[in-house]
mmCIF file of C-alpha atoms in Angstrom:
data_model
loop_
_atom_site.group_PDB
_atom_site.id
_atom_site.type_symbol
_atom_site.label_atom_id
_atom_site.label_comp_id
_atom_site.label_asym_id
_atom_site.label_seq_id
_atom_site.Cartn_x
_atom_site.Cartn_y
_atom_site.Cartn_z
ATOM 1 C CA UNK D 20 -88.895 -14.519 16.742
ATOM 2 C CA UNK D 21 -90.217 -14.881 13.335
ATOM 3 C CA UNK D 22 -88.231 -11.605 11.934
ATOM 4 C CA UNK D 23 -85.045 -13.474 13.589
ATOM 5 C CA UNK D 24 -85.035 -16.457 11.810
ATOM 6 C CA UNK D 25 -86.289 -14.787 8.540
ATOM 7 C CA UNK D 26 -83.186 -12.607 9.051
ATOM 8 C CA UNK D 27 -80.753 -16.184 9.526
ATOM 9 C CA UNK D 28 -82.931 -17.474 6.030
ATOM 10 C CA UNK D 29 -81.668 -13.990 4.115
ATOM 11 C CA UNK D 30 -77.915 -14.844 5.465
ATOM 12 C CA UNK D 31 -77.593 -17.996 5.048
ATOM 13 C CA UNK D 32 -78.581 -17.382 1.733
ATOM 14 C CA UNK D 33 -76.601 -14.039 0.919
ATOM 15 C CA UNK D 34 -73.797 -16.473 2.210
ATOM 16 C CA UNK D 35 -74.858 -19.211 -0.636
ATOM 17 C CA UNK D 36 -74.810 -16.624 -3.082
ATOM 18 C CA UNK D 37 -71.504 -14.771 -1.960
ATOM 19 C CA UNK D 38 -69.800 -18.221 -2.221
ATOM 20 C CA UNK D 39 -71.921 -19.404 -6.043
ATOM 21 C CA UNK D 40 -70.107 -15.303 -6.734
ATOM 22 C CA UNK D 41 -66.530 -16.355 -5.851
ATOM 23 C CA UNK D 42 -66.450 -19.560 -7.680
ATOM 24 C CA UNK D 43 -64.336 -20.033 -10.751
ATOM 25 C CA UNK D 44 -65.248 -21.230 -14.123
ATOM 26 C CA UNK D 45 -63.883 -22.791 -16.633
ATOM 27 C CA UNK D 46 -65.498 -21.070 -19.233
ATOM 28 C CA UNK D 47 -68.434 -17.177 -19.062
ATOM 29 C CA UNK D 48 -71.114 -19.325 -20.390
ATOM 30 C CA UNK D 49 -70.707 -21.079 -17.515
ATOM 31 C CA UNK D 50 -70.815 -18.212 -14.945
ATOM 32 C CA UNK D 51 -73.792 -17.423 -17.605
ATOM 33 C CA UNK D 52 -75.520 -19.944 -17.544
ATOM 34 C CA UNK D 53 -75.383 -20.475 -13.536
ATOM 35 C CA UNK D 54 -76.754 -17.055 -13.161
ATOM 36 C CA UNK D 55 -79.775 -18.005 -16.126
ATOM 37 C CA UNK D 56 -81.077 -20.763 -13.068
ATOM 38 C CA UNK D 57 -80.391 -18.579 -10.283
ATOM 39 C CA UNK D 58 -78.189 -21.915 -8.253
ATOM 40 C CA UNK D 59 -77.990 -21.745 -5.237
ATOM 41 C CA UNK D 60 -75.121 -23.031 -3.845
ATOM 42 C CA UNK D 61 -74.407 -23.926 0.110
ATOM 43 C CA UNK D 62 -71.144 -22.726 0.935
ATOM 44 C CA UNK D 63 -68.578 -25.098 0.683
ATOM 45 C CA UNK D 64 -70.605 -27.420 -0.862
ATOM 46 C CA UNK D 65 -68.257 -27.216 -4.311
ATOM 47 C CA UNK D 66 -65.127 -29.017 -3.338
ATOM 48 C CA UNK D 67 -62.180 -30.095 -6.310
ATOM 49 C CA UNK D 68 -63.760 -32.934 -8.765
ATOM 50 C CA UNK D 69 -67.771 -33.339 -7.169
ATOM 51 C CA UNK D 70 -70.662 -34.003 -9.212
ATOM 52 C CA UNK D 71 -73.586 -32.263 -7.223
ATOM 53 C CA UNK D 72 -77.578 -31.864 -8.486
ATOM 54 C CA UNK D 73 -79.660 -28.713 -7.365
ATOM 55 C CA UNK D 74 -82.955 -27.192 -8.632
ATOM 56 C CA UNK D 75 -82.951 -24.754 -10.998
ATOM 57 C CA UNK D 76 -85.448 -21.314 -10.321
ATOM 58 C CA UNK D 77 -87.923 -23.270 -12.081
ATOM 59 C CA UNK D 78 -87.981 -26.369 -10.244
ATOM 60 C CA UNK D 79 -86.116 -28.471 -13.273
ATOM 61 C CA UNK D 80 -82.484 -30.240 -11.582
ATOM 62 C CA UNK D 81 -79.530 -29.605 -13.077
ATOM 63 C CA UNK D 82 -75.698 -30.801 -12.399
ATOM 64 C CA UNK D 83 -73.276 -29.215 -12.100
ATOM 65 C CA UNK D 84 -69.545 -30.697 -11.749
ATOM 66 C CA UNK D 85 -66.281 -28.758 -10.723
ATOM 67 C CA UNK D 86 -62.250 -30.186 -11.832
ATOM 68 C CA UNK D 87 -59.701 -31.721 -9.916
ATOM 69 C CA UNK D 88 -58.542 -27.848 -9.129
ATOM 70 C CA UNK D 89 -61.923 -26.668 -7.566
ATOM 71 C CA UNK D 90 -63.184 -25.039 -11.215
ATOM 72 C CA UNK D 91 -67.233 -26.014 -12.304
ATOM 73 C CA UNK D 92 -66.811 -27.590 -15.394
ATOM 74 C CA UNK D 93 -69.457 -27.797 -15.755
ATOM 75 C CA UNK D 94 -72.846 -27.622 -15.980
ATOM 76 C CA UNK D 95 -76.109 -29.497 -17.139
ATOM 77 C CA UNK D 96 -79.577 -30.972 -17.756
ATOM 78 C CA UNK D 97 -79.505 -34.975 -16.412
ATOM 79 C CA UNK D 98 -79.094 -37.147 -19.695
ATOM 80 C CA UNK D 99 -76.397 -39.630 -18.845
ATOM 81 C CA UNK D 100 -76.664 -42.679 -15.971
ATOM 82 C CA UNK D 101 -73.077 -42.265 -14.238
ATOM 83 C CA UNK D 102 -71.854 -45.916 -14.288
ATOM 84 C CA UNK D 103 -72.040 -44.806 -18.281
ATOM 85 C CA UNK D 104 -69.474 -41.957 -17.681
ATOM 86 C CA UNK D 105 -67.909 -43.938 -16.231
ATOM 87 C CA UNK D 106 -67.241 -47.486 -18.824
ATOM 88 C CA UNK D 107 -67.214 -45.463 -21.573
ATOM 89 C CA UNK D 108 -65.256 -41.909 -21.424
ATOM 90 C CA UNK D 109 -67.464 -39.672 -24.484
ATOM 91 C CA UNK D 110 -67.335 -35.530 -25.086
ATOM 92 C CA UNK D 111 -70.851 -36.289 -25.321
ATOM 93 C CA UNK D 112 -72.649 -36.063 -22.401
ATOM 94 C CA UNK D 113 -70.260 -32.831 -20.977
ATOM 95 C CA UNK D 114 -71.816 -31.242 -24.286
ATOM 96 C CA UNK D 115 -75.213 -32.706 -25.075
ATOM 97 C CA UNK D 116 -76.256 -31.918 -21.269
ATOM 98 C CA UNK D 117 -75.193 -28.128 -21.517
ATOM 99 C CA UNK D 118 -76.593 -27.903 -25.039
ATOM 100 C CA UNK D 119 -80.001 -29.342 -23.648
ATOM 101 C CA UNK D 120 -80.237 -26.277 -20.989
ATOM 102 C CA UNK D 121 -78.996 -24.134 -23.815
ATOM 103 C CA UNK D 122 -81.632 -24.650 -26.083
ATOM 104 C CA UNK D 123 -83.792 -24.455 -23.024
ATOM 105 C CA UNK D 124 -82.509 -21.231 -21.135
ATOM 106 C CA UNK D 125 -80.998 -19.132 -23.968
ATOM 107 C CA UNK D 126 -77.762 -18.629 -21.984
ATOM 108 C CA UNK D 127 -76.138 -17.814 -25.326
ATOM 109 C CA UNK D 128 -78.218 -16.050 -27.679
ATOM 110 C CA UNK D 129 -76.333 -17.872 -30.709
ATOM 111 C CA UNK D 130 -77.405 -20.587 -31.511
ATOM 112 C CA UNK D 131 -76.118 -21.645 -34.661
ATOM 113 C CA UNK D 132 -74.328 -25.009 -33.603
ATOM 114 C CA UNK D 133 -77.435 -26.433 -32.718
ATOM 115 C CA UNK D 134 -78.654 -27.082 -36.080
ATOM 116 C CA UNK D 135 -74.927 -29.509 -36.875
ATOM 117 C CA UNK D 136 -76.925 -32.059 -34.526
ATOM 118 C CA UNK D 137 -79.030 -34.456 -36.176
ATOM 119 C CA UNK D 138 -81.980 -36.111 -34.822
ATOM 120 C CA UNK D 139 -83.214 -39.538 -35.675
ATOM 121 C CA UNK D 140 -85.528 -39.592 -33.848
ATOM 122 C CA UNK D 141 -87.007 -37.466 -30.715
ATOM 123 C CA UNK D 142 -85.879 -33.384 -30.761
ATOM 124 C CA UNK D 143 -84.375 -31.542 -28.250
ATOM 125 C CA UNK D 144 -88.291 -31.596 -26.751
ATOM 126 C CA UNK D 145 -87.838 -35.006 -25.775
ATOM 127 C CA UNK D 146 -84.235 -34.414 -24.633
ATOM 128 C CA UNK D 147 -85.810 -32.633 -22.292
ATOM 129 C CA UNK D 148 -88.986 -34.510 -21.294
ATOM 130 C CA UNK D 149 -87.912 -37.587 -20.671
ATOM 131 C CA UNK D 150 -85.617 -38.951 -17.610
ATOM 132 C CA UNK D 151 -83.148 -40.051 -20.091
ATOM 133 C CA UNK D 152 -80.261 -41.128 -17.586
ATOM 134 C CA UNK D 153 -82.976 -43.354 -16.194
ATOM 135 C CA UNK D 154 -82.268 -45.243 -19.497
ATOM 136 C CA UNK D 155 -79.605 -47.771 -21.436
ATOM 137 C CA UNK D 156 -77.659 -45.008 -24.014
ATOM 138 C CA UNK D 157 -75.489 -46.157 -26.472
ATOM 139 C CA UNK D 158 -72.993 -44.207 -28.131
ATOM 140 C CA UNK D 159 -71.579 -45.300 -31.453
ATOM 141 C CA UNK D 160 -67.749 -43.494 -32.881
ATOM 142 C CA UNK D 161 -68.245 -43.624 -36.786
ATOM 143 C CA UNK D 162 -64.845 -44.004 -37.910
ATOM 144 C CA UNK D 163 -64.168 -39.921 -35.695
ATOM 145 C CA UNK D 164 -66.881 -37.975 -38.367
ATOM 146 C CA UNK D 165 -69.730 -38.545 -36.272
ATOM 147 C CA UNK D 166 -71.339 -39.786 -33.109
ATOM 148 C CA UNK D 167 -74.479 -41.606 -33.341
ATOM 149 C CA UNK D 168 -76.302 -41.959 -29.722
ATOM 150 C CA UNK D 169 -79.230 -43.860 -28.969
ATOM 151 C CA UNK D 170 -81.747 -43.847 -25.713
ATOM 152 C CA UNK D 171 -83.934 -47.063 -25.410
ATOM 153 C CA UNK D 172 -86.361 -47.628 -22.250
ATOM 154 C CA UNK D 173 -87.721 -51.578 -22.396
ATOM 155 C CA UNK D 174 -86.187 -51.927 -25.493
ATOM 156 C CA UNK D 175 -87.806 -49.090 -27.409
ATOM 157 C CA UNK D 176 -85.920 -46.155 -28.858
ATOM 158 C CA UNK D 177 -86.517 -42.907 -27.208
ATOM 159 C CA UNK D 178 -84.117 -40.920 -29.465
ATOM 160 C CA UNK D 179 -81.356 -40.833 -32.134
ATOM 161 C CA UNK D 180 -79.265 -38.321 -32.791
ATOM 162 C CA UNK D 181 -75.893 -37.493 -34.585
ATOM 163 C CA UNK D 182 -72.903 -35.337 -33.592
ATOM 164 C CA UNK D 183 -70.512 -34.441 -36.030
ATOM 165 C CA UNK D 184 -66.638 -34.100 -34.069
ATOM 166 C CA UNK D 185 -65.948 -31.124 -33.981
ATOM 167 C CA UNK D 186 -63.460 -30.415 -30.985
ATOM 168 C CA UNK D 187 -65.334 -26.679 -30.681
ATOM 169 C CA UNK D 188 -69.135 -28.189 -31.141
ATOM 170 C CA UNK D 189 -68.229 -30.936 -28.513
ATOM 171 C CA UNK D 190 -66.532 -28.333 -25.929
ATOM 172 C CA UNK D 191 -69.442 -25.029 -26.587
ATOM 173 C CA UNK D 192 -66.693 -23.005 -26.973
ATOM 174 C CA UNK D 193 -63.890 -21.101 -29.577
ATOM 175 C CA UNK D 194 -60.534 -22.473 -30.309
ATOM 176 C CA UNK D 195 -59.324 -18.405 -29.096
ATOM 177 C CA UNK D 196 -60.706 -19.111 -25.951
ATOM 178 C CA UNK D 197 -60.239 -22.335 -24.951
ATOM 179 C CA UNK D 198 -56.543 -21.305 -26.023
ATOM 180 C CA UNK D 199 -56.577 -18.437 -24.214
ATOM 181 C CA UNK D 200 -57.870 -20.255 -20.826
ATOM 182 C CA UNK D 201 -54.905 -22.947 -21.647
ATOM 183 C CA UNK D 202 -51.834 -20.811 -21.252
ATOM 184 C CA UNK D 203 -53.029 -18.102 -18.576
ATOM 185 C CA UNK D 204 -54.286 -21.485 -15.977
ATOM 186 C CA UNK D 205 -50.501 -22.583 -17.058
ATOM 187 C CA UNK D 206 -49.270 -19.200 -16.613
ATOM 188 C CA UNK D 207 -50.760 -19.469 -13.229
ATOM 189 C CA UNK D 208 -50.318 -23.064 -12.139
ATOM 190 C CA UNK D 209 -47.918 -23.830 -8.864
ATOM 191 C CA UNK D 210 -44.052 -26.025 -9.859
ATOM 192 C CA UNK D 211 -44.802 -29.487 -8.672
ATOM 193 C CA UNK D 212 -43.134 -30.054 -5.235
ATOM 194 C CA UNK D 213 -39.865 -32.245 -5.186
ATOM 195 C CA UNK D 214 -38.737 -34.875 -6.952
ATOM 196 C CA UNK D 215 -39.554 -38.304 -6.143
ATOM 197 C CA UNK D 216 -36.200 -40.596 -4.977
ATOM 198 C CA UNK D 217 -34.766 -42.776 -7.574
ATOM 199 C CA UNK D 218 -36.826 -46.505 -8.076
ATOM 200 C CA UNK D 219 -34.998 -49.747 -7.509
ATOM 201 C CA UNK D 220 -35.420 -50.971 -10.401
ATOM 202 C CA UNK D 221 -34.711 -54.926 -10.044
ATOM 203 C CA UNK D 222 -34.036 -56.973 -13.537
ATOM 204 C CA UNK D 223 -37.150 -58.879 -13.448
ATOM 205 C CA UNK D 224 -39.396 -55.990 -14.083
ATOM 206 C CA UNK D 225 -37.271 -55.489 -17.043
ATOM 207 C CA UNK D 226 -37.234 -56.381 -20.826
ATOM 208 C CA UNK D 227 -34.903 -56.890 -23.369
ATOM 209 C CA UNK D 228 -34.425 -54.080 -26.010
ATOM 210 C CA UNK D 229 -33.533 -54.173 -29.315
ATOM 211 C CA UNK D 230 -30.604 -51.884 -29.114
ATOM 212 C CA UNK D 231 -27.604 -53.864 -27.449
ATOM 213 C CA UNK D 232 -26.339 -53.440 -24.012
ATOM 214 C CA UNK D 233 -30.722 -51.552 -23.754
ATOM 215 C CA UNK D 234 -33.526 -53.184 -21.367
ATOM 216 C CA UNK D 235 -36.817 -51.179 -21.099
ATOM 217 C CA UNK D 236 -40.097 -50.629 -18.852
ATOM 218 C CA UNK D 237 -42.283 -50.432 -21.476
ATOM 219 C CA UNK D 238 -45.786 -48.209 -20.281
ATOM 220 C CA UNK D 239 -48.741 -47.727 -22.884
ATOM 221 C CA UNK D 240 -49.069 -46.790 -26.020
ATOM 222 C CA UNK D 241 -50.588 -44.426 -28.246
ATOM 223 C CA UNK D 242 -52.249 -44.194 -31.851
ATOM 224 C CA UNK D 243 -48.448 -45.947 -32.498
ATOM 225 C CA UNK D 244 -46.281 -48.565 -30.633
ATOM 226 C CA UNK D 245 -43.720 -45.693 -30.998
ATOM 227 C CA UNK D 246 -45.563 -43.122 -29.058
ATOM 228 C CA UNK D 247 -45.299 -44.918 -25.970
ATOM 229 C CA UNK D 248 -44.345 -44.088 -21.545
ATOM 230 C CA UNK D 249 -41.508 -46.356 -21.898
ATOM 231 C CA UNK D 250 -38.586 -45.663 -19.770
ATOM 232 C CA UNK D 251 -35.105 -47.179 -20.379
ATOM 233 C CA UNK D 252 -32.343 -48.853 -18.312
ATOM 234 C CA UNK D 253 -28.469 -50.604 -18.729
ATOM 235 C CA UNK D 254 -26.908 -52.794 -16.198
ATOM 236 C CA UNK D 255 -24.224 -50.764 -14.655
ATOM 237 C CA UNK D 256 -21.680 -51.715 -11.653
ATOM 238 C CA UNK D 257 -22.366 -49.822 -8.896
ATOM 239 C CA UNK D 258 -19.625 -49.728 -5.863
ATOM 240 C CA UNK D 259 -20.466 -49.300 -2.470
ATOM 241 C CA UNK D 260 -18.314 -49.034 0.661
ATOM 242 C CA UNK D 261 -19.965 -50.487 3.858
ATOM 243 C CA UNK D 262 -18.505 -49.947 7.921
ATOM 244 C CA UNK D 263 -18.991 -53.337 10.177
ATOM 245 C CA UNK D 264 -17.456 -55.186 12.592
ATOM 246 C CA UNK D 265 -15.379 -58.350 12.095
ATOM 247 C CA UNK D 266 -13.826 -60.169 15.223
ATOM 248 C CA UNK D 267 -14.802 -56.825 16.795
ATOM 249 C CA UNK D 268 -12.705 -54.600 14.624
ATOM 250 C CA UNK D 269 -14.421 -52.382 12.619
ATOM 251 C CA UNK D 270 -13.546 -52.724 9.314
ATOM 252 C CA UNK D 271 -14.827 -51.387 5.704
ATOM 253 C CA UNK D 272 -16.211 -53.517 3.171
ATOM 254 C CA UNK D 273 -15.840 -52.954 -0.543
ATOM 255 C CA UNK D 274 -19.213 -54.635 -2.093
ATOM 256 C CA UNK D 275 -20.013 -54.313 -5.947
ATOM 257 C CA UNK D 276 -23.646 -54.588 -8.362
ATOM 258 C CA UNK D 277 -24.825 -54.814 -11.424
ATOM 259 C CA UNK D 278 -27.521 -52.919 -10.890
ATOM 260 C CA UNK D 279 -30.588 -51.370 -14.315
ATOM 261 C CA UNK D 280 -30.300 -47.813 -13.984
ATOM 262 C CA UNK D 281 -31.935 -45.327 -16.331
ATOM 263 C CA UNK D 282 -29.813 -44.304 -19.687
ATOM 264 C CA UNK D 283 -28.419 -40.594 -20.459
ATOM 265 C CA UNK D 284 -26.450 -41.375 -22.579
ATOM 266 C CA UNK D 285 -24.899 -39.996 -25.180
ATOM 267 C CA UNK D 286 -24.524 -43.377 -26.777
ATOM 268 C CA UNK D 287 -28.104 -43.578 -27.218
ATOM 269 C CA UNK D 288 -30.081 -40.296 -27.581
ATOM 270 C CA UNK D 289 -33.299 -41.468 -28.592
ATOM 271 C CA UNK D 290 -33.768 -43.471 -25.450
ATOM 272 C CA UNK D 291 -32.245 -40.171 -23.262
ATOM 273 C CA UNK D 292 -34.416 -37.838 -24.719
ATOM 274 C CA UNK D 293 -37.451 -40.227 -23.573
ATOM 275 C CA UNK D 294 -35.981 -40.415 -20.144
ATOM 276 C CA UNK D 295 -35.713 -36.671 -20.056
ATOM 277 C CA UNK D 296 -39.050 -36.010 -21.329
ATOM 278 C CA UNK D 297 -41.223 -39.283 -19.682
ATOM 279 C CA UNK D 298 -39.086 -40.191 -16.420
ATOM 280 C CA UNK D 299 -40.578 -38.824 -13.234
ATOM 281 C CA UNK D 300 -38.471 -39.540 -9.956
ATOM 282 C CA UNK D 301 -34.918 -38.156 -9.110
ATOM 283 C CA UNK D 302 -33.485 -40.997 -12.034
ATOM 284 C CA UNK D 303 -32.913 -38.257 -14.130
ATOM 285 C CA UNK D 304 -32.348 -34.169 -13.835
ATOM 286 C CA UNK D 305 -34.542 -31.399 -13.795
ATOM 287 C CA UNK D 306 -35.197 -30.152 -17.779
ATOM 288 C CA UNK D 307 -36.072 -27.023 -18.803
ATOM 289 C CA UNK D 308 -38.817 -26.824 -21.555
ATOM 290 C CA UNK D 309 -39.206 -23.226 -24.036
ATOM 291 C CA UNK D 310 -42.557 -23.565 -25.294
ATOM 292 C CA UNK D 311 -43.607 -22.133 -28.137
ATOM 293 C CA UNK D 312 -47.486 -21.590 -28.815
ATOM 294 C CA UNK D 313 -48.785 -21.867 -32.210
ATOM 295 C CA UNK D 314 -52.235 -19.969 -31.382
ATOM 296 C CA UNK D 315 -56.127 -19.380 -34.043
ATOM 297 C CA UNK D 316 -55.083 -16.256 -36.469
ATOM 298 C CA UNK D 317 -51.422 -16.697 -36.088
ATOM 299 C CA UNK D 318 -50.713 -15.668 -32.521
ATOM 300 C CA UNK D 319 -47.679 -16.609 -31.114
ATOM 301 C CA UNK D 320 -46.555 -16.903 -27.014
ATOM 302 C CA UNK D 321 -43.731 -18.259 -24.681
ATOM 303 C CA UNK D 322 -43.354 -19.236 -21.891
ATOM 304 C CA UNK D 323 -40.524 -21.246 -19.975
ATOM 305 C CA UNK D 324 -41.131 -23.446 -16.827
ATOM 306 C CA UNK D 325 -39.665 -26.949 -15.681
ATOM 307 C CA UNK D 326 -40.744 -29.493 -17.175
ATOM 308 C CA UNK D 327 -42.373 -31.043 -14.706
ATOM 309 C CA UNK D 328 -45.252 -28.478 -13.803
ATOM 310 C CA UNK D 329 -46.298 -28.932 -17.486
ATOM 311 C CA UNK D 330 -46.942 -32.643 -16.898
ATOM 312 C CA UNK D 331 -48.496 -31.615 -13.539
ATOM 313 C CA UNK D 332 -50.992 -29.371 -14.844
ATOM 314 C CA UNK D 333 -51.754 -31.534 -18.134
ATOM 315 C CA UNK D 334 -52.420 -34.738 -15.775
ATOM 316 C CA UNK D 335 -54.719 -32.718 -13.632
ATOM 317 C CA UNK D 336 -56.447 -31.838 -17.094
ATOM 318 C CA UNK D 337 -57.006 -35.267 -17.787
ATOM 319 C CA UNK D 338 -54.125 -36.059 -20.040
ATOM 320 C CA UNK D 339 -52.099 -38.900 -20.331
ATOM 321 C CA UNK D 340 -48.585 -38.293 -22.265
ATOM 322 C CA UNK D 341 -47.051 -40.062 -24.745
ATOM 323 C CA UNK D 342 -43.523 -39.453 -26.750
ATOM 324 C CA UNK D 343 -41.296 -40.303 -29.648
ATOM 325 C CA UNK D 344 -37.927 -39.839 -30.867
ATOM 326 C CA UNK D 345 -38.666 -39.179 -34.450
ATOM 327 C CA UNK D 346 -35.262 -37.629 -35.308
ATOM 328 C CA UNK D 347 -31.339 -37.856 -34.422
ATOM 329 C CA UNK D 348 -29.002 -35.535 -35.934
ATOM 330 C CA UNK D 349 -25.355 -34.629 -35.048
ATOM 331 C CA UNK D 350 -26.565 -31.392 -32.815
ATOM 332 C CA UNK D 351 -29.790 -32.023 -32.133
ATOM 333 C CA UNK D 352 -32.508 -34.614 -31.625
ATOM 334 C CA UNK D 353 -36.194 -34.248 -32.326
ATOM 335 C CA UNK D 354 -38.916 -35.876 -30.675
ATOM 336 C CA UNK D 355 -43.285 -35.550 -30.047
ATOM 337 C CA UNK D 356 -44.749 -36.021 -27.363
ATOM 338 C CA UNK D 357 -49.114 -35.855 -27.554
ATOM 339 C CA UNK D 358 -50.660 -34.908 -24.519
ATOM 340 C CA UNK D 359 -54.372 -37.159 -24.814
ATOM 341 C CA UNK D 360 -57.177 -36.616 -23.316
ATOM 342 C CA UNK D 361 -59.933 -39.657 -24.198
ATOM 343 C CA UNK D 362 -62.714 -38.440 -22.170
ATOM 344 C CA UNK D 363 -62.530 -35.011 -23.495
ATOM 345 C CA UNK D 364 -61.501 -35.879 -27.293
ATOM 346 C CA UNK D 365 -58.316 -33.593 -27.604
ATOM 347 C CA UNK D 366 -54.368 -33.762 -27.815
ATOM 348 C CA UNK D 367 -51.895 -31.076 -27.789
ATOM 349 C CA UNK D 368 -49.334 -31.566 -29.978
ATOM 350 C CA UNK D 369 -45.836 -30.717 -28.922
ATOM 351 C CA UNK D 370 -43.093 -30.642 -30.748
ATOM 352 C CA UNK D 371 -39.566 -31.268 -28.724
ATOM 353 C CA UNK D 372 -36.070 -31.009 -30.261
ATOM 354 C CA UNK D 373 -32.949 -31.075 -27.760
ATOM 355 C CA UNK D 374 -29.517 -29.596 -28.381
ATOM 356 C CA UNK D 375 -26.878 -32.890 -28.053
ATOM 357 C CA UNK D 376 -24.768 -31.364 -25.916
ATOM 358 C CA UNK D 377 -28.045 -30.723 -23.597
ATOM 359 C CA UNK D 378 -28.874 -34.682 -23.707
ATOM 360 C CA UNK D 379 -26.406 -34.898 -20.753
ATOM 361 C CA UNK D 380 -26.286 -31.793 -19.072
ATOM 362 C CA UNK D 381 -26.486 -31.239 -15.601
ATOM 363 C CA UNK D 382 -30.181 -29.064 -16.002
ATOM 364 C CA UNK D 383 -31.449 -29.754 -20.322
ATOM 365 C CA UNK D 384 -33.021 -27.099 -22.119
ATOM 366 C CA UNK D 385 -35.701 -28.546 -24.113
ATOM 367 C CA UNK D 386 -37.852 -25.987 -27.336
ATOM 368 C CA UNK D 387 -41.494 -26.938 -28.023
ATOM 369 C CA UNK D 388 -43.552 -25.809 -30.597
ATOM 370 C CA UNK D 389 -47.253 -26.450 -29.216
ATOM 371 C CA UNK D 390 -50.423 -27.001 -30.804
ATOM 372 C CA UNK D 391 -53.148 -26.768 -28.549
ATOM 373 C CA UNK D 392 -56.241 -28.684 -28.895
ATOM 374 C CA UNK D 393 -56.265 -30.925 -32.518
ATOM 375 C CA UNK D 394 -58.283 -33.106 -33.772
ATOM 376 C CA UNK D 395 -57.333 -37.616 -33.473
ATOM 377 C CA UNK D 396 -54.493 -38.004 -36.139
ATOM 378 C CA UNK D 397 -54.655 -39.734 -38.336
ATOM 379 C CA UNK D 398 -51.829 -43.444 -37.772
ATOM 380 C CA UNK D 399 -50.205 -42.586 -41.889
ATOM 381 C CA UNK D 400 -49.406 -38.730 -41.190
ATOM 382 C CA UNK D 401 -46.940 -39.950 -38.066
ATOM 383 C CA UNK D 402 -43.298 -41.436 -39.269
ATOM 384 C CA UNK D 403 -44.877 -42.926 -42.694
ATOM 385 C CA UNK D 404 -46.645 -45.611 -41.153
ATOM 386 C CA UNK D 405 -48.897 -46.920 -43.849
ATOM 387 C CA UNK D 406 -52.656 -45.731 -43.745
ATOM 388 C CA UNK D 407 -55.648 -48.614 -43.296
ATOM 389 C CA UNK D 408 -57.848 -49.650 -45.344
ATOM 390 C CA UNK D 409 -60.922 -47.208 -45.639
ATOM 391 C CA UNK D 410 -63.813 -49.409 -44.630
ATOM 392 C CA UNK D 411 -66.925 -47.620 -46.788
ATOM 393 C CA UNK D 412 -69.377 -46.421 -44.407
ATOM 394 C CA UNK D 413 -72.171 -44.001 -45.193
ATOM 395 C CA UNK D 414 -71.628 -41.052 -42.106
ATOM 396 C CA UNK D 415 -75.544 -40.168 -43.073
ATOM 397 C CA UNK D 416 -77.642 -41.472 -40.324
ATOM 398 C CA UNK D 417 -79.626 -44.623 -41.729
#
């Protein structure tokens, strides 16, 4: 009987390990971390968009998280409480939780990047020994140059550290690896389902737009008001017929109504381009986008796909999309689209152009120069916006 129980236990562990080895990982460093820590995951416990806590082989608690696609996107030692993550999104959390794990278990033998972390109080040993997820934590962003992270217990500082805001550092990976993974996963992503039916918009939901005869449903803005999620409308007379019965006789009645419709009009190229890029229902035609990726070390790669597939993929990665038209010429219209990931602290930039005749085509094609994982953009570099006065803050730790 004991032998049977022993065999059942071994079989259960084997299934768990098989499930773990079959799991997809966002980066090789995550796979290596799981192997080094000896994590054993019960089959089917790693559902998409899930965070779980589990013991490592030496008994230390480790957190592991999957993304909406079910891939492991984070492994680390818990340093922050879940409420802080919810209230103040930041790339600091995943970086430090993996960094202290790497410091302890030497997942990556090259730990030179850890030397960029500045300790004003405490050390890596402090982060490892103290139960920091039970402490108060404060994160300060000093003008996109440096994060200051402070943990307190009963008003007493437990640890204070500074982290340079460099995306490769915060992502614990190289730009080349991140770019390759993005392109590979985008190419393998599933095309979006059929578009929704056109949205019926009431006049009460519209705001007057600066151009005569146009209206807008305002969306959120990013960096400057010109980069937004707006959808533009105009009032159009719509004619309909309806069959009815009057005095016991069938009658076809003609009716007309003035309704707001999404602008797809060569007289309004900027607004039409915005609607092609941002409107997600059946009011606009299906757009094809030709992507020309400008990658590290002067590498280039091209993909062509439905715009809807690109947008769904970016949103699954946690990005919000914003668009602005920055030039209208006789033969083409230019624009820029940002896919901005606030929690992870990066942007994807799409420099867009569309031939004039394609604006009102039944199947428009947009060309895009793509730059992945770019740092925050200064306002003065966008559309000639005047720079704001610098604060003169000293970025060294006090």
